[in-house]
mmCIF file of C-alpha atoms in Angstrom:
data_model
loop_
_atom_site.group_PDB
_atom_site.id
_atom_site.type_symbol
_atom_site.label_atom_id
_atom_site.label_comp_id
_atom_site.label_asym_id
_atom_site.label_seq_id
_atom_site.Cartn_x
_atom_site.Cartn_y
_atom_site.Cartn_z
ATOM 1 C CA UNK A 1 0.350 -4.102 -6.975
ATOM 2 C CA UNK A 2 -1.241 -6.876 -4.932
ATOM 3 C CA UNK A 3 -4.237 -7.915 -2.850
ATOM 4 C CA UNK A 4 -4.147 -9.835 0.428
ATOM 5 C CA UNK A 5 -6.876 -11.002 2.789
ATOM 6 C CA UNK A 6 -7.405 -12.892 6.018
ATOM 7 C CA UNK A 7 -10.472 -14.440 7.651
ATOM 8 C CA UNK A 8 -10.340 -15.459 11.312
ATOM 9 C CA UNK A 9 -11.669 -18.914 12.286
ATOM 10 C CA UNK A 10 -15.056 -17.763 13.618
ATOM 11 C CA UNK A 11 -15.884 -16.117 10.270
ATOM 12 C CA UNK A 12 -15.180 -19.222 8.161
ATOM 13 C CA UNK A 13 -17.448 -22.186 7.524
ATOM 14 C CA UNK A 14 -14.984 -24.770 8.855
ATOM 15 C CA UNK A 15 -13.674 -22.750 11.795
ATOM 16 C CA UNK A 16 -10.173 -22.494 10.329
ATOM 17 C CA UNK A 17 -8.272 -19.302 9.566
ATOM 18 C CA UNK A 18 -7.944 -18.508 5.849
ATOM 19 C CA UNK A 19 -5.143 -16.362 4.435
ATOM 20 C CA UNK A 20 -4.728 -15.527 0.750
ATOM 21 C CA UNK A 21 -2.804 -13.296 -1.611
ATOM 22 C CA UNK A 22 -2.326 -12.402 -5.265
ATOM 23 C CA UNK A 23 1.149 -11.194 -6.202
ATOM 24 C CA UNK A 24 0.941 -8.525 -8.913
ATOM 25 C CA UNK A 25 4.279 -7.791 -10.541
ATOM 26 C CA UNK A 26 5.811 -7.319 -13.975
ATOM 27 C CA UNK A 27 4.254 -9.934 -16.301
ATOM 28 C CA UNK A 28 7.723 -11.168 -17.302
ATOM 29 C CA UNK A 29 9.069 -11.569 -13.771
ATOM 30 C CA UNK A 30 9.326 -15.276 -12.808
ATOM 31 C CA UNK A 31 7.362 -16.050 -9.650
ATOM 32 C CA UNK A 32 8.911 -19.047 -7.902
ATOM 33 C CA UNK A 33 7.677 -21.196 -5.018
ATOM 34 C CA UNK A 34 10.577 -22.564 -2.993
ATOM 35 C CA UNK A 35 10.967 -24.351 0.334
ATOM 36 C CA UNK A 36 14.022 -23.532 2.426
ATOM 37 C CA UNK A 37 14.738 -25.965 5.286
ATOM 38 C CA UNK A 38 15.327 -25.118 8.914
ATOM 39 C CA UNK A 39 18.960 -24.218 9.388
ATOM 40 C CA UNK A 40 21.453 -23.731 12.223
ATOM 41 C CA UNK A 41 24.040 -21.071 11.377
ATOM 42 C CA UNK A 42 27.648 -20.956 12.565
ATOM 43 C CA UNK A 43 27.857 -17.270 13.396
ATOM 44 C CA UNK A 44 31.632 -17.434 13.725
ATOM 45 C CA UNK A 45 31.788 -18.224 10.001
ATOM 46 C CA UNK A 46 28.716 -16.385 8.687
ATOM 47 C CA UNK A 47 27.885 -13.561 11.100
ATOM 48 C CA UNK A 48 25.940 -11.629 8.455
ATOM 49 C CA UNK A 49 23.208 -12.489 5.954
ATOM 50 C CA UNK A 50 23.016 -10.737 2.579
ATOM 51 C CA UNK A 51 19.523 -9.512 1.763
ATOM 52 C CA UNK A 52 18.468 -7.974 -1.548
ATOM 53 C CA UNK A 53 20.502 -4.797 -1.022
ATOM 54 C CA UNK A 54 22.071 -4.809 2.435
ATOM 55 C CA UNK A 55 23.561 -7.250 4.940
ATOM 56 C CA UNK A 56 22.378 -7.580 8.535
ATOM 57 C CA UNK A 57 23.438 -9.827 11.449
ATOM 58 C CA UNK A 58 22.418 -13.462 11.051
ATOM 59 C CA UNK A 59 20.707 -15.413 13.844
ATOM 60 C CA UNK A 60 21.706 -18.845 15.136
ATOM 61 C CA UNK A 61 18.653 -20.656 13.810
ATOM 62 C CA UNK A 62 16.179 -19.964 11.016
ATOM 63 C CA UNK A 63 12.810 -21.669 10.554
ATOM 64 C CA UNK A 64 11.851 -23.792 7.578
ATOM 65 C CA UNK A 65 9.860 -21.599 5.205
ATOM 66 C CA UNK A 66 8.008 -21.738 1.900
ATOM 67 C CA UNK A 67 8.494 -18.523 -0.049
ATOM 68 C CA UNK A 68 6.511 -17.277 -3.037
ATOM 69 C CA UNK A 69 8.849 -14.744 -4.541
ATOM 70 C CA UNK A 70 10.283 -12.890 -7.522
ATOM 71 C CA UNK A 71 13.262 -14.968 -8.587
ATOM 72 C CA UNK A 72 15.757 -12.098 -8.222
ATOM 73 C CA UNK A 73 14.690 -10.927 -4.758
ATOM 74 C CA UNK A 74 16.165 -12.398 -1.550
ATOM 75 C CA UNK A 75 12.873 -11.945 0.262
ATOM 76 C CA UNK A 76 9.323 -12.826 -0.716
ATOM 77 C CA UNK A 77 6.021 -11.290 -1.715
ATOM 78 C CA UNK A 78 4.314 -13.831 0.520
ATOM 79 C CA UNK A 79 4.990 -17.069 2.317
ATOM 80 C CA UNK A 80 4.603 -19.222 5.393
ATOM 81 C CA UNK A 81 6.619 -21.265 7.859
ATOM 82 C CA UNK A 82 6.155 -24.597 9.592
ATOM 83 C CA UNK A 83 4.464 -22.913 12.577
ATOM 84 C CA UNK A 84 1.538 -21.633 10.530
ATOM 85 C CA UNK A 85 2.772 -18.043 10.307
ATOM 86 C CA UNK A 86 1.706 -16.424 7.014
ATOM 87 C CA UNK A 87 2.713 -12.960 5.783
ATOM 88 C CA UNK A 88 1.843 -10.976 2.663
ATOM 89 C CA UNK A 89 3.355 -7.683 1.502
ATOM 90 C CA UNK A 90 1.742 -4.784 -0.392
ATOM 91 C CA UNK A 91 3.180 -1.726 -2.092
ATOM 92 C CA UNK A 92 1.632 1.490 -0.757
ATOM 93 C CA UNK A 93 2.126 5.011 -2.042
ATOM 94 C CA UNK A 94 2.667 7.700 0.571
ATOM 95 C CA UNK A 95 3.665 11.343 0.789
ATOM 96 C CA UNK A 96 6.959 10.399 2.435
ATOM 97 C CA UNK A 97 10.115 10.138 0.321
ATOM 98 C CA UNK A 98 10.182 6.748 -1.434
ATOM 99 C CA UNK A 99 13.375 6.695 -3.517
ATOM 100 C CA UNK A 100 15.671 6.372 -0.528
ATOM 101 C CA UNK A 101 19.103 4.723 -0.868
ATOM 102 C CA UNK A 102 18.954 0.916 -1.018
ATOM 103 C CA UNK A 103 18.293 -0.532 2.418
ATOM 104 C CA UNK A 104 15.635 -2.929 3.669
ATOM 105 C CA UNK A 105 12.723 -3.681 1.335
ATOM 106 C CA UNK A 106 9.333 -5.002 2.360
ATOM 107 C CA UNK A 107 9.871 -8.392 0.746
ATOM 108 C CA UNK A 108 13.024 -8.907 2.815
ATOM 109 C CA UNK A 109 11.057 -8.092 5.965
ATOM 110 C CA UNK A 110 8.572 -10.846 5.059
ATOM 111 C CA UNK A 111 11.295 -13.490 4.807
ATOM 112 C CA UNK A 112 13.131 -12.337 7.927
ATOM 113 C CA UNK A 113 9.944 -12.530 9.996
ATOM 114 C CA UNK A 114 9.043 -15.981 8.653
ATOM 115 C CA UNK A 115 12.544 -17.302 9.311
ATOM 116 C CA UNK A 116 12.957 -15.776 12.766
ATOM 117 C CA UNK A 117 9.533 -15.874 14.471
ATOM 118 C CA UNK A 118 6.746 -18.370 15.089
ATOM 119 C CA UNK A 119 3.574 -16.326 15.616
ATOM 120 C CA UNK A 120 1.888 -13.180 14.342
ATOM 121 C CA UNK A 121 2.619 -10.954 17.336
ATOM 122 C CA UNK A 122 6.319 -11.840 17.390
ATOM 123 C CA UNK A 123 6.527 -11.293 13.626
ATOM 124 C CA UNK A 124 4.864 -7.894 13.977
ATOM 125 C CA UNK A 125 7.299 -6.818 16.695
ATOM 126 C CA UNK A 126 10.317 -7.965 14.676
ATOM 127 C CA UNK A 127 9.161 -6.147 11.546
ATOM 128 C CA UNK A 128 8.676 -2.903 13.468
ATOM 129 C CA UNK A 129 12.141 -3.227 15.003
ATOM 130 C CA UNK A 130 13.664 -3.875 11.562
ATOM 131 C CA UNK A 131 11.933 -0.787 10.181
ATOM 132 C CA UNK A 132 13.196 1.310 13.082
ATOM 133 C CA UNK A 133 16.778 0.061 12.735
ATOM 134 C CA UNK A 134 17.241 -0.048 8.958
ATOM 135 C CA UNK A 135 14.450 2.015 7.432
ATOM 136 C CA UNK A 136 13.101 1.043 4.028
ATOM 137 C CA UNK A 137 14.360 1.770 0.544
ATOM 138 C CA UNK A 138 15.454 0.248 -2.738
ATOM 139 C CA UNK A 139 14.150 -0.328 -6.237
ATOM 140 C CA UNK A 140 11.653 -3.200 -6.279
ATOM 141 C CA UNK A 141 10.902 -3.141 -9.998
ATOM 142 C CA UNK A 142 11.938 -6.001 -12.276
ATOM 143 C CA UNK A 143 12.105 -4.230 -15.621
ATOM 144 C CA UNK A 144 11.296 -0.712 -14.432
ATOM 145 C CA UNK A 145 12.198 1.585 -11.566
ATOM 146 C CA UNK A 146 9.604 1.121 -8.828
ATOM 147 C CA UNK A 147 9.928 2.561 -5.331
ATOM 148 C CA UNK A 148 7.242 2.244 -2.697
ATOM 149 C CA UNK A 149 6.547 1.847 0.987
ATOM 150 C CA UNK A 150 4.934 -1.249 2.419
ATOM 151 C CA UNK A 151 1.962 -2.655 4.231
ATOM 152 C CA UNK A 152 1.686 -6.195 5.556
ATOM 153 C CA UNK A 153 -0.943 -8.692 6.612
ATOM 154 C CA UNK A 154 0.466 -11.001 9.291
ATOM 155 C CA UNK A 155 -1.431 -14.056 10.545
ATOM 156 C CA UNK A 156 -0.967 -17.262 12.491
ATOM 157 C CA UNK A 157 -3.577 -19.918 13.230
ATOM 158 C CA UNK A 158 -5.656 -17.670 15.501
ATOM 159 C CA UNK A 159 -4.580 -14.017 15.211
ATOM 160 C CA UNK A 160 -3.934 -11.452 12.499
ATOM 161 C CA UNK A 161 -2.488 -7.945 12.344
ATOM 162 C CA UNK A 162 -2.210 -5.240 9.705
ATOM 163 C CA UNK A 163 1.055 -3.272 9.666
ATOM 164 C CA UNK A 164 1.118 -0.163 7.473
ATOM 165 C CA UNK A 165 4.151 2.052 6.925
ATOM 166 C CA UNK A 166 5.017 5.453 5.473
ATOM 167 C CA UNK A 167 8.763 6.000 5.496
ATOM 168 C CA UNK A 168 9.856 5.592 9.124
ATOM 169 C CA UNK A 169 6.288 5.816 10.415
ATOM 170 C CA UNK A 170 4.000 2.857 11.076
ATOM 171 C CA UNK A 171 0.684 1.915 12.588
ATOM 172 C CA UNK A 172 -0.928 -1.394 13.543
ATOM 173 C CA UNK A 173 -4.473 -2.723 13.537
ATOM 174 C CA UNK A 174 -5.567 -6.064 14.967
ATOM 175 C CA UNK A 175 -8.039 -7.995 12.825
ATOM 176 C CA UNK A 176 -11.184 -9.137 14.639
ATOM 177 C CA UNK A 177 -13.099 -10.995 11.906
ATOM 178 C CA UNK A 178 -11.835 -10.462 8.342
ATOM 179 C CA UNK A 179 -9.730 -7.892 6.524
ATOM 180 C CA UNK A 180 -8.311 -7.128 3.101
ATOM 181 C CA UNK A 181 -5.417 -4.896 2.134
ATOM 182 C CA UNK A 182 -4.406 -3.575 -1.258
ATOM 183 C CA UNK A 183 -2.082 -0.912 -2.652
ATOM 184 C CA UNK A 184 -3.445 1.761 -0.342
ATOM 185 C CA UNK A 185 -3.298 2.686 3.299
ATOM 186 C CA UNK A 186 -6.445 1.555 5.088
ATOM 187 C CA UNK A 187 -6.014 2.275 8.806
ATOM 188 C CA UNK A 188 -7.736 5.402 10.074
ATOM 189 C CA UNK A 189 -7.800 6.216 13.787
ATOM 190 C CA UNK A 190 -8.699 2.640 14.782
ATOM 191 C CA UNK A 191 -5.099 1.516 15.318
ATOM 192 C CA UNK A 192 -3.855 -0.408 18.329
ATOM 193 C CA UNK A 193 -0.247 0.794 17.999
ATOM 194 C CA UNK A 194 1.434 3.666 16.185
ATOM 195 C CA UNK A 195 4.884 5.227 15.785
ATOM 196 C CA UNK A 196 5.794 7.069 19.020
ATOM 197 C CA UNK A 197 6.307 10.391 17.222
ATOM 198 C CA UNK A 198 2.675 10.260 16.153
ATOM 199 C CA UNK A 199 1.062 8.983 19.343
ATOM 200 C CA UNK A 200 2.085 12.154 21.171
ATOM 201 C CA UNK A 201 -0.381 14.139 19.086
ATOM 202 C CA UNK A 202 -4.144 14.023 18.759
ATOM 203 C CA UNK A 203 -5.584 10.775 17.315
ATOM 204 C CA UNK A 204 -3.962 10.308 13.912
ATOM 205 C CA UNK A 205 -5.829 9.063 10.867
ATOM 206 C CA UNK A 206 -2.889 7.221 9.324
ATOM 207 C CA UNK A 207 -4.534 6.826 5.919
ATOM 208 C CA UNK A 208 -5.469 10.493 5.542
ATOM 209 C CA UNK A 209 -2.186 11.797 6.928
ATOM 210 C CA UNK A 210 0.170 9.785 4.704
ATOM 211 C CA UNK A 211 -1.638 8.726 1.503
ATOM 212 C CA UNK A 212 -0.301 9.949 -1.836
ATOM 213 C CA UNK A 213 -3.696 10.535 -3.409
ATOM 214 C CA UNK A 214 -2.568 10.628 -7.043
ATOM 215 C CA UNK A 215 -0.573 7.359 -7.078
ATOM 216 C CA UNK A 216 -3.199 5.617 -4.963
ATOM 217 C CA UNK A 217 -6.007 6.745 -7.280
ATOM 218 C CA UNK A 218 -4.336 5.426 -10.417
ATOM 219 C CA UNK A 219 -3.499 2.131 -8.672
ATOM 220 C CA UNK A 220 -7.284 1.524 -8.404
ATOM 221 C CA UNK A 221 -6.552 -0.200 -5.113
ATOM 222 C CA UNK A 222 -9.511 1.093 -3.132
ATOM 223 C CA UNK A 223 -11.885 -0.505 -5.609
ATOM 224 C CA UNK A 224 -10.055 -3.830 -5.422
ATOM 225 C CA UNK A 225 -10.058 -3.728 -1.637
ATOM 226 C CA UNK A 226 -13.762 -2.843 -1.580
ATOM 227 C CA UNK A 227 -14.570 -5.839 -3.798
ATOM 228 C CA UNK A 228 -12.696 -8.187 -1.440
ATOM 229 C CA UNK A 229 -14.241 -6.700 1.718
ATOM 230 C CA UNK A 230 -17.770 -6.738 0.293
ATOM 231 C CA UNK A 231 -17.448 -10.383 -0.737
ATOM 232 C CA UNK A 232 -16.137 -11.316 2.714
ATOM 233 C CA UNK A 233 -18.889 -9.337 4.439
ATOM 234 C CA UNK A 234 -21.585 -10.985 2.312
ATOM 235 C CA UNK A 235 -20.304 -14.457 3.231
ATOM 236 C CA UNK A 236 -19.177 -13.821 6.826
ATOM 237 C CA UNK A 237 -19.570 -16.944 8.938
ATOM 238 C CA UNK A 238 -19.727 -19.121 5.858
ATOM 239 C CA UNK A 239 -16.470 -18.230 4.082
ATOM 240 C CA UNK A 240 -14.710 -21.122 2.355
ATOM 241 C CA UNK A 241 -11.678 -21.685 0.163
ATOM 242 C CA UNK A 242 -14.015 -21.400 -2.820
ATOM 243 C CA UNK A 243 -15.188 -17.974 -1.601
ATOM 244 C CA UNK A 244 -11.602 -16.799 -1.468
ATOM 245 C CA UNK A 245 -10.797 -18.280 -4.885
ATOM 246 C CA UNK A 246 -13.699 -16.258 -6.258
ATOM 247 C CA UNK A 247 -12.074 -13.104 -4.877
ATOM 248 C CA UNK A 248 -8.601 -13.920 -6.185
ATOM 249 C CA UNK A 249 -10.067 -14.655 -9.620
ATOM 250 C CA UNK A 250 -12.283 -11.591 -9.547
ATOM 251 C CA UNK A 251 -12.428 -9.150 -12.451
ATOM 252 C CA UNK A 252 -13.801 -5.643 -12.502
ATOM 253 C CA UNK A 253 -17.263 -6.030 -14.116
ATOM 254 C CA UNK A 254 -16.466 -3.037 -16.329
ATOM 255 C CA UNK A 255 -13.337 -4.759 -17.647
ATOM 256 C CA UNK A 256 -13.569 -5.820 -21.274
ATOM 257 C CA UNK A 257 -12.191 -9.215 -22.157
ATOM 258 C CA UNK A 258 -8.739 -9.002 -23.719
ATOM 259 C CA UNK A 259 -7.951 -5.679 -22.060
ATOM 260 C CA UNK A 260 -5.757 -4.465 -19.224
ATOM 261 C CA UNK A 261 -7.415 -4.141 -15.824
ATOM 262 C CA UNK A 262 -5.505 -2.557 -12.957
ATOM 263 C CA UNK A 263 -8.846 -2.405 -11.122
ATOM 264 C CA UNK A 264 -9.235 -6.197 -10.947
ATOM 265 C CA UNK A 265 -8.000 -8.384 -8.089
ATOM 266 C CA UNK A 266 -6.973 -10.843 -10.812
ATOM 267 C CA UNK A 267 -4.903 -8.157 -12.495
ATOM 268 C CA UNK A 268 -4.209 -8.240 -16.219
ATOM 269 C CA UNK A 269 -1.418 -6.142 -17.694
ATOM 270 C CA UNK A 270 -1.552 -4.498 -21.090
ATOM 271 C CA UNK A 271 -2.103 -0.818 -20.367
ATOM 272 C CA UNK A 272 -0.020 2.243 -19.618
ATOM 273 C CA UNK A 273 0.007 1.463 -15.889
ATOM 274 C CA UNK A 274 -0.574 -1.555 -13.728
ATOM 275 C CA UNK A 275 0.975 -4.940 -13.236
ATOM 276 C CA UNK A 276 -0.023 -8.569 -13.701
ATOM 277 C CA UNK A 277 -0.926 -11.301 -11.225
ATOM 278 C CA UNK A 278 2.134 -13.557 -11.485
ATOM 279 C CA UNK A 279 1.204 -15.960 -8.674
ATOM 280 C CA UNK A 280 -1.399 -16.647 -5.989
ATOM 281 C CA UNK A 281 -1.982 -18.800 -2.934
ATOM 282 C CA UNK A 282 -4.484 -19.621 -0.204
ATOM 283 C CA UNK A 283 -3.678 -20.971 3.257
ATOM 284 C CA UNK A 284 -6.125 -22.824 5.519
ATOM 285 C CA UNK A 285 -4.639 -22.816 9.008
ATOM 286 C CA UNK A 286 -5.551 -24.781 12.112
ATOM 287 C CA UNK A 287 -3.814 -26.578 15.012
ATOM 288 C CA UNK A 288 -4.725 -29.878 13.318
ATOM 289 C CA UNK A 289 -2.556 -28.982 10.336
ATOM 290 C CA UNK A 290 -2.104 -26.298 7.709
ATOM 291 C CA UNK A 291 -3.154 -26.774 4.091
ATOM 292 C CA UNK A 292 -2.436 -24.605 1.072
ATOM 293 C CA UNK A 293 -3.541 -24.093 -2.509
ATOM 294 C CA UNK A 294 -0.913 -22.566 -4.792
ATOM 295 C CA UNK A 295 -0.921 -21.596 -8.472
ATOM 296 C CA UNK A 296 2.865 -21.135 -8.963
ATOM 297 C CA UNK A 297 1.804 -19.515 -12.242
ATOM 298 C CA UNK A 298 0.194 -16.299 -13.381
ATOM 299 C CA UNK A 299 -3.452 -15.253 -13.738
ATOM 300 C CA UNK A 300 -5.593 -17.139 -11.181
ATOM 301 C CA UNK A 301 -8.521 -16.916 -13.611
ATOM 302 C CA UNK A 302 -6.569 -19.264 -15.888
ATOM 303 C CA UNK A 303 -4.277 -21.113 -13.476
ATOM 304 C CA UNK A 304 -5.071 -24.100 -11.283
ATOM 305 C CA UNK A 305 -4.910 -23.856 -7.497
ATOM 306 C CA UNK A 306 -2.938 -26.977 -6.602
ATOM 307 C CA UNK A 307 -2.941 -28.509 -3.095
ATOM 308 C CA UNK A 308 0.207 -28.120 -1.034
ATOM 309 C CA UNK A 309 1.219 -29.388 2.385
ATOM 310 C CA UNK A 310 4.484 -29.094 4.263
ATOM 311 C CA UNK A 311 5.863 -32.583 4.758
ATOM 312 C CA UNK A 312 8.553 -35.008 3.679
ATOM 313 C CA UNK A 313 7.762 -34.682 -0.023
ATOM 314 C CA UNK A 314 7.673 -31.674 -2.320
ATOM 315 C CA UNK A 315 6.426 -31.120 -5.858
ATOM 316 C CA UNK A 316 9.590 -31.153 -8.002
ATOM 317 C CA UNK A 317 9.030 -27.531 -9.044
ATOM 318 C CA UNK A 318 9.251 -26.332 -5.412
ATOM 319 C CA UNK A 319 12.606 -27.903 -4.551
ATOM 320 C CA UNK A 320 14.793 -24.993 -5.660
ATOM 321 C CA UNK A 321 14.656 -21.714 -7.546
ATOM 322 C CA UNK A 322 15.856 -23.219 -10.828
ATOM 323 C CA UNK A 323 13.019 -25.763 -10.848
ATOM 324 C CA UNK A 324 10.503 -23.120 -9.792
ATOM 325 C CA UNK A 325 11.618 -20.812 -12.572
ATOM 326 C CA UNK A 326 11.334 -23.576 -15.185
ATOM 327 C CA UNK A 327 7.795 -24.436 -14.029
ATOM 328 C CA UNK A 328 6.719 -20.782 -14.133
ATOM 329 C CA UNK A 329 8.148 -20.277 -17.635
ATOM 330 C CA UNK A 330 6.397 -23.395 -18.917
ATOM 331 C CA UNK A 331 3.082 -22.300 -17.439
ATOM 332 C CA UNK A 332 3.585 -18.795 -18.770
ATOM 333 C CA UNK A 333 4.061 -20.029 -22.316
ATOM 334 C CA UNK A 334 0.534 -21.450 -22.215
ATOM 335 C CA UNK A 335 -0.851 -18.333 -20.507
ATOM 336 C CA UNK A 336 0.466 -16.209 -23.395
ATOM 337 C CA UNK A 337 -1.135 -18.531 -25.965
ATOM 338 C CA UNK A 338 -4.410 -18.229 -24.055
ATOM 339 C CA UNK A 339 -4.115 -14.436 -24.032
ATOM 340 C CA UNK A 340 -3.304 -14.366 -27.743
ATOM 341 C CA UNK A 341 -6.333 -16.506 -28.583
ATOM 342 C CA UNK A 342 -4.233 -19.263 -30.168
ATOM 343 C CA UNK A 343 -4.868 -21.898 -27.483
ATOM 344 C CA UNK A 344 -8.209 -23.633 -26.914
ATOM 345 C CA UNK A 345 -9.289 -21.553 -23.913
ATOM 346 C CA UNK A 346 -12.734 -23.126 -23.541
ATOM 347 C CA UNK A 347 -11.361 -26.666 -23.565
ATOM 348 C CA UNK A 348 -8.501 -25.779 -21.252
ATOM 349 C CA UNK A 349 -10.741 -24.140 -18.645
ATOM 350 C CA UNK A 350 -13.098 -27.127 -18.678
ATOM 351 C CA UNK A 351 -10.177 -29.485 -18.048
ATOM 352 C CA UNK A 352 -8.666 -27.124 -15.467
ATOM 353 C CA UNK A 353 -11.913 -26.882 -13.522
ATOM 354 C CA UNK A 354 -12.376 -30.654 -13.470
ATOM 355 C CA UNK A 355 -8.800 -31.237 -12.343
ATOM 356 C CA UNK A 356 -8.953 -28.560 -9.651
ATOM 357 C CA UNK A 357 -12.247 -29.879 -8.262
ATOM 358 C CA UNK A 358 -10.983 -33.460 -8.291
ATOM 359 C CA UNK A 359 -7.869 -32.704 -6.277
ATOM 360 C CA UNK A 360 -9.505 -30.274 -3.874
ATOM 361 C CA UNK A 361 -11.985 -33.019 -2.985
ATOM 362 C CA UNK A 362 -9.247 -35.653 -2.732
ATOM 363 C CA UNK A 363 -7.152 -33.344 -0.546
ATOM 364 C CA UNK A 364 -10.092 -32.669 1.775
ATOM 365 C CA UNK A 365 -10.989 -36.355 2.114
ATOM 366 C CA UNK A 366 -7.429 -37.620 2.644
ATOM 367 C CA UNK A 367 -7.255 -39.308 6.036
ATOM 368 C CA UNK A 368 -3.755 -38.343 7.098
ATOM 369 C CA UNK A 369 -0.718 -36.292 6.172
ATOM 370 C CA UNK A 370 0.837 -39.037 4.068
ATOM 371 C CA UNK A 371 -2.305 -39.312 1.945
ATOM 372 C CA UNK A 372 -2.413 -35.542 1.536
ATOM 373 C CA UNK A 373 1.206 -35.563 0.357
ATOM 374 C CA UNK A 374 0.334 -38.181 -2.245
ATOM 375 C CA UNK A 375 -2.618 -36.111 -3.466
ATOM 376 C CA UNK A 376 -0.354 -33.054 -3.686
ATOM 377 C CA UNK A 377 2.328 -34.816 -5.741
ATOM 378 C CA UNK A 378 -0.256 -36.293 -8.108
ATOM 379 C CA UNK A 379 -2.103 -32.983 -8.545
ATOM 380 C CA UNK A 380 1.031 -31.060 -9.513
ATOM 381 C CA UNK A 381 2.051 -33.824 -11.917
ATOM 382 C CA UNK A 382 -1.389 -33.877 -13.547
ATOM 383 C CA UNK A 383 -1.315 -30.131 -14.019
ATOM 384 C CA UNK A 384 2.022 -30.564 -15.778
ATOM 385 C CA UNK A 385 0.323 -33.026 -18.128
ATOM 386 C CA UNK A 386 -2.469 -30.514 -18.709
ATOM 387 C CA UNK A 387 0.110 -27.934 -19.760
ATOM 388 C CA UNK A 388 1.646 -30.458 -22.151
ATOM 389 C CA UNK A 389 -1.768 -31.269 -23.632
ATOM 390 C CA UNK A 390 -2.443 -27.675 -24.631
ATOM 391 C CA UNK A 391 1.125 -26.639 -25.420
ATOM 392 C CA UNK A 392 1.746 -29.678 -27.641
ATOM 393 C CA UNK A 393 -0.281 -28.542 -30.677
ATOM 394 C CA UNK A 394 1.394 -25.120 -30.446
ATOM 395 C CA UNK A 395 4.970 -26.338 -30.380
ATOM 396 C CA UNK A 396 7.125 -24.013 -32.499
ATOM 397 C CA UNK A 397 4.068 -21.880 -33.359
ATOM 398 C CA UNK A 398 4.995 -18.167 -33.162
ATOM 399 C CA UNK A 399 2.882 -16.016 -30.879
ATOM 400 C CA UNK A 400 0.336 -13.944 -32.791
ATOM 401 C CA UNK A 401 -1.628 -11.542 -30.586
ATOM 402 C CA UNK A 402 -4.813 -10.590 -32.423
ATOM 403 C CA UNK A 403 -7.248 -9.937 -29.560
ATOM 404 C CA UNK A 404 -7.911 -6.587 -27.926
ATOM 405 C CA UNK A 405 -6.923 -3.073 -28.922
ATOM 406 C CA UNK A 406 -3.860 -2.306 -31.080
ATOM 407 C CA UNK A 407 -2.036 -0.999 -28.009
ATOM 408 C CA UNK A 408 -2.908 -4.141 -26.009
ATOM 409 C CA UNK A 409 -1.733 -6.431 -28.808
ATOM 410 C CA UNK A 410 1.486 -4.470 -29.222
ATOM 411 C CA UNK A 411 2.110 -4.561 -25.485
ATOM 412 C CA UNK A 412 1.866 -8.342 -25.351
ATOM 413 C CA UNK A 413 3.929 -8.861 -28.495
ATOM 414 C CA UNK A 414 6.733 -6.810 -26.971
ATOM 415 C CA UNK A 415 6.507 -8.432 -23.535
ATOM 416 C CA UNK A 416 6.358 -11.958 -24.944
ATOM 417 C CA UNK A 417 9.350 -11.355 -27.202
ATOM 418 C CA UNK A 418 11.337 -10.197 -24.179
ATOM 419 C CA UNK A 419 10.106 -13.183 -22.141
ATOM 420 C CA UNK A 420 11.240 -15.716 -24.747
ATOM 421 C CA UNK A 421 14.614 -14.004 -25.023
ATOM 422 C CA UNK A 422 15.067 -14.076 -21.241
ATOM 423 C CA UNK A 423 13.940 -17.706 -20.949
ATOM 424 C CA UNK A 424 16.471 -18.746 -23.579
ATOM 425 C CA UNK A 425 19.414 -17.237 -21.698
#
């Protein structure tokens, strides 16, 4: 479960493309942010690359990438490369067989395209060719069995495409102003490319032809997508990072506090179905330089969007998967105390808001890349101190979930017990 959006430059206030995504996964699945450097491969020694389930031929050179990913998956839910290419992946539920033998999964396609291409059109073409050659299949669930097909939002600094799939079939739509995707097919007959077996027939409404109506209904994805599209439409021509943050932090107005909400873009687990937003990011792309805001932690409504820029320096938590996992676990410990009602939520959010505003303004006013790097390093360090401030009084205090319904409390007690056991391994 996820939500992804893009806004082309002419629809934003600053004339820069904005790309953003929430990654909704199992609440106990570590979401890591990791940079992998550009690499030249000796194909005589390593002719193949091992993906999550299968191996495919390696290429001579792979781009430097930043991946936002489940820690056990080779690929990524979302990410970007040094050329400004950004890609986000969504689970979609179709009437084509989903539990195929392990092969290529959507998250692997995201990483392969980021590593091997430099612009949105090239990425789109590669992803279609990968789908045609390897198909798609494999369990993508962390602590459950979860099979699905995939849709993608693919953007560079000036263009964006939507790629939706159903088994071997696909269709493509070019974005002309703004667009949001969720856990549902969205392309009707207004596609610019479609699988050749379908284009021979009368105009195909891809959504109507392939949607699994039952799974899609219970995913509440059309409501989430509508919320994102309506907010973008209302602000078209004046869309900012803050507008997009509002979407990523958005809750269904019918959602009670301390309750699960599969119908919210900022998804909260705790019910019979649905996942949890385990990480989020926003990219602001332009030829003058790309800038990002990343949570590297769950629940955007509680997390801080921290500035990020690709340069010589990195926040320590983004240097490798081990560091990323440790940062996510530390953040998650506080998130669980906030959900349980044991942490000072009001005080934390006040401090979070002040810190976020301070570093967004400092990032925007920095005069060059070196200054932006310094702001980034300081912002991530200060957020670490904020975690310490609110975790300190709760050191060695057992979790005690007392908010919400009995089922909700029991859900979080069970999940948190499993999280602490996993973290201690």
